[in-house]
Amino acid sequence: MIVTIDGPAGAGKSSVARELARRLGFRFLNTGAMYRAVALAALRAGADWQDEAAIADLAARQQIDLVDDRVLLGGEDVTQPIHSIEVTAVVKHVADNQQGVRLVDQQRRWGAGDWRCGR
């Protein structure tokens, strides 16, 4: 079973989803954290936010692992940095990217039991 919650950034979707998953005995996949991790990688790379193809390419090259409540980007724990004001300000460029930043394949692998979500 898959349950999704949609809404604006900072509305508490992840907190509600995490608690709901806990109560129902489900696993919790924080897809928003995955997009935030890509946004952090793009910030670090000095990405041009108008170049959607470059952002999509950068996203495809990221190794994102979700372990317990931690988010690892290339093995680095970025759980805190992905919630910075800087990342919040630019994550829309990743989530709304029309060139293919969809991370769906990674999310499906996670759902199938592969905790490593990247490449």
mmCIF file of C-alpha atoms in Angstrom:
data_model
loop_
_atom_site.group_PDB
_atom_site.id
_atom_site.type_symbol
_atom_site.label_atom_id
_atom_site.label_comp_id
_atom_site.label_asym_id
_atom_site.label_seq_id
_atom_site.Cartn_x
_atom_site.Cartn_y
_atom_site.Cartn_z
ATOM 1 C CA MET A 1 0.000 0.000 0.000
ATOM 2 C CA ILE A 2 1.211 3.479 -0.843
ATOM 3 C CA VAL A 3 -0.097 6.607 0.873
ATOM 4 C CA THR A 4 0.890 10.046 -0.362
ATOM 5 C CA ILE A 5 0.419 13.434 1.244
ATOM 6 C CA ASP A 6 0.615 16.591 -0.834
ATOM 7 C CA GLY A 7 0.964 20.151 0.373
ATOM 8 C CA PRO A 8 3.283 23.135 0.645
ATOM 9 C CA ALA A 9 6.798 23.005 2.081
ATOM 10 C CA GLY A 10 6.938 23.310 5.836
ATOM 11 C CA ALA A 11 3.328 22.248 6.409
ATOM 12 C CA GLY A 12 4.279 19.185 8.450
ATOM 13 C CA LYS A 13 3.651 16.528 5.791
ATOM 14 C CA SER A 14 6.695 14.487 6.746
ATOM 15 C CA SER A 15 5.923 14.598 10.457
ATOM 16 C CA VAL A 16 2.347 13.459 9.889
ATOM 17 C CA ALA A 17 3.402 10.783 7.389
ATOM 18 C CA ARG A 18 6.149 9.444 9.662
ATOM 19 C CA GLU A 19 3.731 9.102 12.585
ATOM 20 C CA LEU A 20 1.003 7.574 10.423
ATOM 21 C CA ALA A 21 3.468 5.006 9.048
ATOM 22 C CA ARG A 22 4.625 4.174 12.566
ATOM 23 C CA ARG A 23 1.086 3.650 13.827
ATOM 24 C CA LEU A 24 0.098 1.512 10.842
ATOM 25 C CA GLY A 25 3.317 -0.487 10.794
ATOM 26 C CA PHE A 26 4.310 0.832 7.362
ATOM 27 C CA ARG A 27 7.731 1.898 6.158
ATOM 28 C CA PHE A 28 8.106 5.642 5.613
ATOM 29 C CA LEU A 29 9.743 7.047 2.476
ATOM 30 C CA ASN A 30 10.402 10.763 2.706
ATOM 31 C CA THR A 31 10.425 11.661 -0.987
ATOM 32 C CA GLY A 32 10.674 15.344 -0.136
ATOM 33 C CA ALA A 33 14.006 14.654 1.567
ATOM 34 C CA MET A 34 15.225 13.041 -1.650
ATOM 35 C CA TYR A 35 14.417 16.176 -3.662
ATOM 36 C CA ARG A 36 16.024 18.308 -0.958
ATOM 37 C CA ALA A 37 19.185 16.172 -1.179
ATOM 38 C CA VAL A 38 19.344 16.791 -4.924
ATOM 39 C CA ALA A 39 18.807 20.516 -4.313
ATOM 40 C CA LEU A 40 21.697 20.521 -1.824
ATOM 41 C CA ALA A 41 23.930 18.743 -4.349
ATOM 42 C CA ALA A 42 22.960 21.295 -6.989
ATOM 43 C CA LEU A 43 23.672 24.203 -4.638
ATOM 44 C CA ARG A 44 27.082 22.755 -3.849
ATOM 45 C CA ALA A 45 27.783 22.349 -7.562
ATOM 46 C CA GLY A 46 26.809 25.956 -8.285
ATOM 47 C CA ALA A 47 23.988 24.849 -10.564
ATOM 48 C CA ASP A 48 22.207 27.157 -12.965
ATOM 49 C CA TRP A 49 18.589 26.755 -11.820
ATOM 50 C CA GLN A 50 17.339 27.703 -15.290
ATOM 51 C CA ASP A 51 19.216 24.772 -16.883
ATOM 52 C CA GLU A 52 16.702 22.004 -16.213
ATOM 53 C CA ALA A 53 18.627 19.430 -18.248
ATOM 54 C CA ALA A 54 21.754 19.978 -16.147
ATOM 55 C CA ILE A 55 19.757 19.680 -12.916
ATOM 56 C CA ALA A 56 18.153 16.439 -14.163
ATOM 57 C CA ASP A 57 21.591 15.080 -15.105
ATOM 58 C CA LEU A 58 22.995 16.011 -11.686
ATOM 59 C CA ALA A 59 20.032 14.302 -9.995
ATOM 60 C CA ALA A 60 20.593 11.095 -11.947
ATOM 61 C CA ARG A 61 24.192 10.922 -10.697
ATOM 62 C CA GLN A 62 23.387 11.215 -6.977
ATOM 63 C CA GLN A 63 23.563 8.361 -4.498
ATOM 64 C CA ILE A 64 20.789 8.979 -1.976
ATOM 65 C CA ASP A 65 20.356 6.542 0.888
ATOM 66 C CA LEU A 66 17.566 6.688 3.435
ATOM 67 C CA VAL A 67 18.564 4.957 6.654
ATOM 68 C CA ASP A 68 16.194 5.207 9.608
ATOM 69 C CA ASP A 69 15.538 8.940 9.863
ATOM 70 C CA ARG A 70 18.800 9.927 8.195
ATOM 71 C CA VAL A 71 19.391 11.073 4.628
ATOM 72 C CA LEU A 72 22.768 10.249 3.136
ATOM 73 C CA LEU A 73 24.050 11.952 0.005
ATOM 74 C CA GLY A 74 27.066 10.145 -1.388
ATOM 75 C CA GLY A 75 27.555 8.612 2.054
ATOM 76 C CA GLU A 76 27.466 11.992 3.863
ATOM 77 C CA ASP A 77 24.728 12.509 6.438
ATOM 78 C CA VAL A 78 22.852 15.563 5.121
ATOM 79 C CA THR A 79 19.762 15.189 7.283
ATOM 80 C CA GLN A 80 20.243 18.636 8.826
ATOM 81 C CA PRO A 81 21.681 20.581 5.852
ATOM 82 C CA ILE A 82 18.771 19.649 3.568
ATOM 83 C CA HIS A 83 16.469 21.616 5.865
ATOM 84 C CA SER A 84 18.452 24.842 5.600
ATOM 85 C CA ILE A 85 16.860 28.066 4.375
ATOM 86 C CA GLU A 86 19.081 27.910 1.284
ATOM 87 C CA VAL A 87 17.824 24.468 0.284
ATOM 88 C CA THR A 88 14.202 25.348 1.065
ATOM 89 C CA ALA A 89 14.518 28.364 -1.241
ATOM 90 C CA VAL A 90 15.642 26.301 -4.249
ATOM 91 C CA VAL A 91 14.092 22.837 -3.867
ATOM 92 C CA LYS A 92 11.199 23.918 -6.096
ATOM 93 C CA HIS A 93 13.635 23.982 -9.035
ATOM 94 C CA VAL A 94 14.295 20.286 -8.469
ATOM 95 C CA ALA A 95 10.743 19.170 -7.709
ATOM 96 C CA ASP A 96 9.237 21.147 -10.615
ATOM 97 C CA ASN A 97 11.950 20.221 -13.127
ATOM 98 C CA GLN A 98 10.343 19.242 -16.435
ATOM 99 C CA GLN A 99 13.489 17.513 -17.734
ATOM 100 C CA GLY A 100 13.135 14.448 -15.586
ATOM 101 C CA VAL A 101 14.054 14.940 -11.939
ATOM 102 C CA ARG A 102 11.467 12.418 -10.908
ATOM 103 C CA LEU A 103 13.434 9.979 -8.737
ATOM 104 C CA VAL A 104 10.565 7.500 -9.223
ATOM 105 C CA ASP A 105 12.850 4.578 -10.108
ATOM 106 C CA GLN A 106 14.850 5.176 -6.926
ATOM 107 C CA GLN A 107 11.648 5.384 -4.890
ATOM 108 C CA ARG A 108 10.367 2.122 -6.382
ATOM 109 C CA ARG A 109 13.628 0.343 -5.524
ATOM 110 C CA TRP A 110 13.294 1.594 -1.946
ATOM 111 C CA GLY A 111 9.715 0.347 -1.854
ATOM 112 C CA ALA A 112 10.905 -3.063 -3.011
ATOM 113 C CA GLY A 113 13.299 -3.247 -0.063
ATOM 114 C CA ASP A 114 16.462 -1.721 -1.538
ATOM 115 C CA TRP A 115 17.390 0.943 1.030
ATOM 116 C CA ARG A 116 19.914 2.467 -1.360
ATOM 117 C CA CYS A 117 17.910 4.861 -3.508
ATOM 118 C CA GLY A 118 20.549 6.273 -5.842
ATOM 119 C CA ARG A 119 21.948 5.124 -9.173
#
